[in-house]
PDB file of N, CA and C in Angstrom:
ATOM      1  N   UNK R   1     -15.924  41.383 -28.925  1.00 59.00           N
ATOM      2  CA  UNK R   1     -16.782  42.550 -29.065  1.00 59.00           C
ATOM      3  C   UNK R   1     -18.238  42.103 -29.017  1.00 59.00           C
ATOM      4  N   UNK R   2     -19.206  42.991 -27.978  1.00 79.00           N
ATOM      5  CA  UNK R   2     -20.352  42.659 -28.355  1.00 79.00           C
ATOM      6  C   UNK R   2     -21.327  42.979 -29.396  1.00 79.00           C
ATOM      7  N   UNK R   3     -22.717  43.060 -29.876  1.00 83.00           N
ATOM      8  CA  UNK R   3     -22.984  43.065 -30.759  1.00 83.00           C
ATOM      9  C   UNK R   3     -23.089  44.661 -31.032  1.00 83.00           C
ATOM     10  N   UNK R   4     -23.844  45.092 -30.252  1.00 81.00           N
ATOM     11  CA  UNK R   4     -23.817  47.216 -29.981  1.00 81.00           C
ATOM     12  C   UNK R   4     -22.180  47.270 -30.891  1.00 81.00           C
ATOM     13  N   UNK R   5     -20.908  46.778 -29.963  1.00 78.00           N
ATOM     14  CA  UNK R   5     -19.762  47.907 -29.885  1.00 78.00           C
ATOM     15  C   UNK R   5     -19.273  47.217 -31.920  1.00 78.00           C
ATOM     16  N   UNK R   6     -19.840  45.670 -32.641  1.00 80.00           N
ATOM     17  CA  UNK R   6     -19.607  45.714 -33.634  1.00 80.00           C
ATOM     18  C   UNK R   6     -20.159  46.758 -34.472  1.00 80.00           C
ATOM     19  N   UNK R   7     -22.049  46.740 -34.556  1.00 84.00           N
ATOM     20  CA  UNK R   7     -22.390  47.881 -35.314  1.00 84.00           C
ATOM     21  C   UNK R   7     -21.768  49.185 -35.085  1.00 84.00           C
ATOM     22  N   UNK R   8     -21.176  49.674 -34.324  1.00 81.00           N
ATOM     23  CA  UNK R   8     -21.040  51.011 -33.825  1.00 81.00           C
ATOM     24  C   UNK R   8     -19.503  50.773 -35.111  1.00 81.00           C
ATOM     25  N   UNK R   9     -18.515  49.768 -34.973  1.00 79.00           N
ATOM     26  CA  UNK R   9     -17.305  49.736 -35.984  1.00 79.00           C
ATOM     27  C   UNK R   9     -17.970  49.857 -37.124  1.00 79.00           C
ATOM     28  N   UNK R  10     -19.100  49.146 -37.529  1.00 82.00           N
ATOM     29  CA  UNK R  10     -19.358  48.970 -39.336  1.00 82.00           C
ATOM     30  C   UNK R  10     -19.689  50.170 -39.305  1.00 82.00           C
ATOM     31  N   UNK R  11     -20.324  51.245 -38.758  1.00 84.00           N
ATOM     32  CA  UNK R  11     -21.038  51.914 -39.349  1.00 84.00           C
ATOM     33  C   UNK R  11     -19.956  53.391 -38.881  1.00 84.00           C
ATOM     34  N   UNK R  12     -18.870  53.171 -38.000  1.00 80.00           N
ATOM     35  CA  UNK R  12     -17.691  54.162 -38.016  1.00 80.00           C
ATOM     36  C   UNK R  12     -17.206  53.815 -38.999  1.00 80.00           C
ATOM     37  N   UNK R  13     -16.878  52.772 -39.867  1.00 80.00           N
ATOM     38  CA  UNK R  13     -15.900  52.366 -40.989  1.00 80.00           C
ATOM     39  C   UNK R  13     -16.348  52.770 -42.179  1.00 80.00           C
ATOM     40  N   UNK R  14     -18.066  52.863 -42.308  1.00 84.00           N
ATOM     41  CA  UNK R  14     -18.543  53.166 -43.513  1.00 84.00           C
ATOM     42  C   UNK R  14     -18.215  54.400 -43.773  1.00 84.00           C
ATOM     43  N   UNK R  15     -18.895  55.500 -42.567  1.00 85.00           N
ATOM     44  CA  UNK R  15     -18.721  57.114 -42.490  1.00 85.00           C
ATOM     45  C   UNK R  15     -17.115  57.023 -43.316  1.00 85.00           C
ATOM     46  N   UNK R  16     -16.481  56.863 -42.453  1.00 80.00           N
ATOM     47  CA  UNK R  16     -14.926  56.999 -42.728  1.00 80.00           C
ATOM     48  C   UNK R  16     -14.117  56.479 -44.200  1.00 80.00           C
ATOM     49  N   UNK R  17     -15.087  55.300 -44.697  1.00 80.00           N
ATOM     50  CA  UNK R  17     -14.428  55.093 -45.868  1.00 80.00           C
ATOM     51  C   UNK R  17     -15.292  55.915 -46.977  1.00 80.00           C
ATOM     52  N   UNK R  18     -16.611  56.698 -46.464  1.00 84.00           N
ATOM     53  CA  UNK R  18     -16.846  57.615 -47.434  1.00 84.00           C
ATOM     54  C   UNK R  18     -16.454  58.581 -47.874  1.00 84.00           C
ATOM     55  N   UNK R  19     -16.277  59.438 -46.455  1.00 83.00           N
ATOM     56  CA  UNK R  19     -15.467  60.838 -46.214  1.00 83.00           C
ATOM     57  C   UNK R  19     -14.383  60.981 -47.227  1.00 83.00           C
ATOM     58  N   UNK R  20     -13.134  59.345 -46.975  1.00 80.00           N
ATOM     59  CA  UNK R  20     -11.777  59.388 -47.737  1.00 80.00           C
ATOM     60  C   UNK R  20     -12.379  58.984 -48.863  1.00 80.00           C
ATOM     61  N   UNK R  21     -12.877  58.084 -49.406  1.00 79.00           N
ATOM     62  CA  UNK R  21     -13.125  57.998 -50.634  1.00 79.00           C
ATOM     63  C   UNK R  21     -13.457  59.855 -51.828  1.00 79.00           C
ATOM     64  N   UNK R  22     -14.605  60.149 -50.928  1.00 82.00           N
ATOM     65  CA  UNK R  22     -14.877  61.816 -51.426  1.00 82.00           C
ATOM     66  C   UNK R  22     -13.828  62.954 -51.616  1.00 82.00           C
ATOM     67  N   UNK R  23     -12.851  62.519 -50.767  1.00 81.00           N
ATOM     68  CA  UNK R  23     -11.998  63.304 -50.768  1.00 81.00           C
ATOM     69  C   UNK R  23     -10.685  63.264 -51.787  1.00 81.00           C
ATOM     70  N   UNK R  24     -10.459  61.871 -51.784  1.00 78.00           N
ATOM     71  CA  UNK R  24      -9.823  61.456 -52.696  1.00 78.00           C
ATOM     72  C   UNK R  24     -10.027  61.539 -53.891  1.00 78.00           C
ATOM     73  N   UNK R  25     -11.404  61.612 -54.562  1.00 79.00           N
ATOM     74  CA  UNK R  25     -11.767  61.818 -55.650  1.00 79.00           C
ATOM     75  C   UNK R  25     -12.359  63.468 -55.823  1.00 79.00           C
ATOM     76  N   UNK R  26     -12.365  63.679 -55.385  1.00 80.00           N
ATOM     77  CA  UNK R  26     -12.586  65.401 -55.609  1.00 80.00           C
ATOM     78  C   UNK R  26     -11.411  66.084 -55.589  1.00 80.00           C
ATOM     79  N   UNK R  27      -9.968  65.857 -54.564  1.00 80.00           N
ATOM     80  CA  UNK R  27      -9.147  66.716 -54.688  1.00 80.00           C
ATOM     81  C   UNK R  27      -8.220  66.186 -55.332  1.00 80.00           C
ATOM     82  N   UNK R  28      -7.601  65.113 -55.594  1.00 76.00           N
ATOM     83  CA  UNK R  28      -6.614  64.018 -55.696  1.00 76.00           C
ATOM     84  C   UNK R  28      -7.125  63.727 -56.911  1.00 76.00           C
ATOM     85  N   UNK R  29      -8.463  63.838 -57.455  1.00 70.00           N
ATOM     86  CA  UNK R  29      -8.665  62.955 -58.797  1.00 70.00           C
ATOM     87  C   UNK R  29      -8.242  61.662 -59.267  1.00 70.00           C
ATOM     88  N   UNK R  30      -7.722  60.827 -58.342  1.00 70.00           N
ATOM     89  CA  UNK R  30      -7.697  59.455 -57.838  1.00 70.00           C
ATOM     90  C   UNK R  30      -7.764  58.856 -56.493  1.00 70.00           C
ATOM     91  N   UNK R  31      -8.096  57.476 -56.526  1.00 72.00           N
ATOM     92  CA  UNK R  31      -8.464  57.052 -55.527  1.00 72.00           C
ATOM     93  C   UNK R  31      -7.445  55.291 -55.264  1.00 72.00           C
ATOM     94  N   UNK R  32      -6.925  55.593 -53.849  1.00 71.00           N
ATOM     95  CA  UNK R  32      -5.711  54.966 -53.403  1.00 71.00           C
ATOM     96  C   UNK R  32      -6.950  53.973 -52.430  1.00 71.00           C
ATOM     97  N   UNK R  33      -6.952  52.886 -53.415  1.00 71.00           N
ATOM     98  CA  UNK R  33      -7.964  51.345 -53.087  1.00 71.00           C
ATOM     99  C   UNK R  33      -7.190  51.310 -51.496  1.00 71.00           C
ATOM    100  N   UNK R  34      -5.881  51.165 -51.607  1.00 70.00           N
ATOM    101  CA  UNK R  34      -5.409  50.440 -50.231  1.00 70.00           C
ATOM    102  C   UNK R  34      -5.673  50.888 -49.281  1.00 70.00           C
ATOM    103  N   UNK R  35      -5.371  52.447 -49.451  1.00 69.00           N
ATOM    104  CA  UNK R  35      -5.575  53.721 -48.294  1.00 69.00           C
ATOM    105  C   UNK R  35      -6.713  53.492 -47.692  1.00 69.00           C
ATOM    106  N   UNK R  36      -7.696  53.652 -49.037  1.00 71.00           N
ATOM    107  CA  UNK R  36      -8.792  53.941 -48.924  1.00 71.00           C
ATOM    108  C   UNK R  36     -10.105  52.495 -47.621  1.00 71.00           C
ATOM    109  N   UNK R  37      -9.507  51.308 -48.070  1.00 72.00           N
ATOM    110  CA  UNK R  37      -9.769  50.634 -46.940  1.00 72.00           C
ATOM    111  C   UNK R  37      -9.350  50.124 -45.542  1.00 72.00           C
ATOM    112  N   UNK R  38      -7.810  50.451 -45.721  1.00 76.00           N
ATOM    113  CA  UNK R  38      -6.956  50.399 -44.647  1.00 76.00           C
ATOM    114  C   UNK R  38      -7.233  51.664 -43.461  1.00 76.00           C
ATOM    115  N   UNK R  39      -7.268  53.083 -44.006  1.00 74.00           N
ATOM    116  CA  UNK R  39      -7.558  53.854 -43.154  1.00 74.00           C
ATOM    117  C   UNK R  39      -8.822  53.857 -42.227  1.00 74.00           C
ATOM    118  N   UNK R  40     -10.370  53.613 -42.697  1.00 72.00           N
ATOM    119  CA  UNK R  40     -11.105  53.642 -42.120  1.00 72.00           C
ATOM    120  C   UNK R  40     -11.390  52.944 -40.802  1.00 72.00           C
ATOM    121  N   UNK R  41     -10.383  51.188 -41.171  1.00 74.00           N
ATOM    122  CA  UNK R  41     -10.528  50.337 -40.268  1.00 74.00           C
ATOM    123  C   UNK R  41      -9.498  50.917 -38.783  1.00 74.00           C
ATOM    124  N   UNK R  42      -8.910  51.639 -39.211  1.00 76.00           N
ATOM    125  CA  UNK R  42      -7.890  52.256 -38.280  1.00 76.00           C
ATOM    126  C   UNK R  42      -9.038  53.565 -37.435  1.00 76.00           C
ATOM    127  N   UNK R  43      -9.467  54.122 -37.642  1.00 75.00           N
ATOM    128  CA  UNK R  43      -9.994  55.286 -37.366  1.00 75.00           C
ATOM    129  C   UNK R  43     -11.457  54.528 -36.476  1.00 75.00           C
ATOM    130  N   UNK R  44     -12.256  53.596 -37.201  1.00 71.00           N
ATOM    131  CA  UNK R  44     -12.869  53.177 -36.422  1.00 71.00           C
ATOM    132  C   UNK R  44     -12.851  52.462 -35.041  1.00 71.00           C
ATOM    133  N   UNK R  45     -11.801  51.387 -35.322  1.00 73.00           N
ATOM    134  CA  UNK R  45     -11.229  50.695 -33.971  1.00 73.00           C
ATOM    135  C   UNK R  45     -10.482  51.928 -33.111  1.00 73.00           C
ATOM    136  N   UNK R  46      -9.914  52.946 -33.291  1.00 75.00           N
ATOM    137  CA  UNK R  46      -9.453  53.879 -31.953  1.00 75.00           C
ATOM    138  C   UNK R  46     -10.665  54.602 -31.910  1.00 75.00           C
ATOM    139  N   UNK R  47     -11.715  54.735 -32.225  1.00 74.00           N
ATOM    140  CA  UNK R  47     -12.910  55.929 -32.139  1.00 74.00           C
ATOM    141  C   UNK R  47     -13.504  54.719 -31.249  1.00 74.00           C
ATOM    142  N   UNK R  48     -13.601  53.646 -31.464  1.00 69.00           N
ATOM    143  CA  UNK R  48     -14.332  52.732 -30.832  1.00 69.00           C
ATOM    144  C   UNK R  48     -13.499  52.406 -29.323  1.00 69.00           C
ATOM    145  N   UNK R  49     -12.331  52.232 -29.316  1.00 69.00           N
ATOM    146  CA  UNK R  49     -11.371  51.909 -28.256  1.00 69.00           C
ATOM    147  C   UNK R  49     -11.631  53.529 -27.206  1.00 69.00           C
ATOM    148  N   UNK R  50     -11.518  54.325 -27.547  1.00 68.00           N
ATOM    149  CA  UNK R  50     -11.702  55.514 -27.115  1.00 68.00           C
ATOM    150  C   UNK R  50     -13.079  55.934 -26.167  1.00 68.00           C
ATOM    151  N   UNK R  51     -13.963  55.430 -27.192  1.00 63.00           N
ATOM    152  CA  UNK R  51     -15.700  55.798 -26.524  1.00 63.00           C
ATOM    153  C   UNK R  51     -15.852  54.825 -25.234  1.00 63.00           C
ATOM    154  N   UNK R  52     -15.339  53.651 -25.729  1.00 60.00           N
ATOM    155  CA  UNK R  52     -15.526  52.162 -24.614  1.00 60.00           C
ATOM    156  C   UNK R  52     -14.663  52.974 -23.138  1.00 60.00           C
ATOM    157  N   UNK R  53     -13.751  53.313 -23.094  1.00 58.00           N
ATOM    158  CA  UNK R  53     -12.827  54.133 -22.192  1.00 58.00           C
ATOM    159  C   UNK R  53     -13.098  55.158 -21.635  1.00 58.00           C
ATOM    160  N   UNK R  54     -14.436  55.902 -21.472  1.00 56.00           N
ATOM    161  CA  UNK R  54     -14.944  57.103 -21.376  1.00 56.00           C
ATOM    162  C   UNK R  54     -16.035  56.741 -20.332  1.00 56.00           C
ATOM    163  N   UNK R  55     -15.795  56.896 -19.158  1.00 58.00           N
ATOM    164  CA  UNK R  55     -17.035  56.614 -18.323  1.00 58.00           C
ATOM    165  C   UNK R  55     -18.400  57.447 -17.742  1.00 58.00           C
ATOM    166  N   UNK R  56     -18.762  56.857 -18.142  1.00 57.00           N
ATOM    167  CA  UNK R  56     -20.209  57.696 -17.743  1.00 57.00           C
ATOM    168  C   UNK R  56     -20.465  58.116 -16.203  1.00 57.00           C
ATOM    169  N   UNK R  57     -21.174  59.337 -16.077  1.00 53.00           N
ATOM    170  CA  UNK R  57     -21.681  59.399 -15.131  1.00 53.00           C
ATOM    171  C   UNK R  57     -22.967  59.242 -14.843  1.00 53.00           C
ATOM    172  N   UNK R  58     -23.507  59.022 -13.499  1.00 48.00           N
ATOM    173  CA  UNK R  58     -24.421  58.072 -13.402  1.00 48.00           C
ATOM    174  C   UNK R  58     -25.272  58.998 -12.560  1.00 48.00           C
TER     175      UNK R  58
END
């Protein structure tokens, strides 16, 4: 990965482990540690695999 398509993961992973974190604790009134870091890394790498796959027009 180059350096662009890493920041673009940290900062999809952060969004994403905030969102679930918020959610988890507002509706759930607990918060599932494993979920909670396992999911984001999932959501970022296909959001990222996805955008890279999308060709521009020129």
């Amino acid at each position: 990965m180059n350096k662009e398509k890493l920041i673009r993961f940290i900062i999809m992973y952060i969004i994403v482990l905030a969102i679930l974190l918020a959610v988890q604790y507002f509706f759930l009134d607990q918060v599932n540690v494993l979920n909670s870091l396992f999911m984001p890394a999932v959501v970022a790498f296909l959001s990222l695999a996805v955008r890279s796959n999308v060709k521009k027009d020129a």
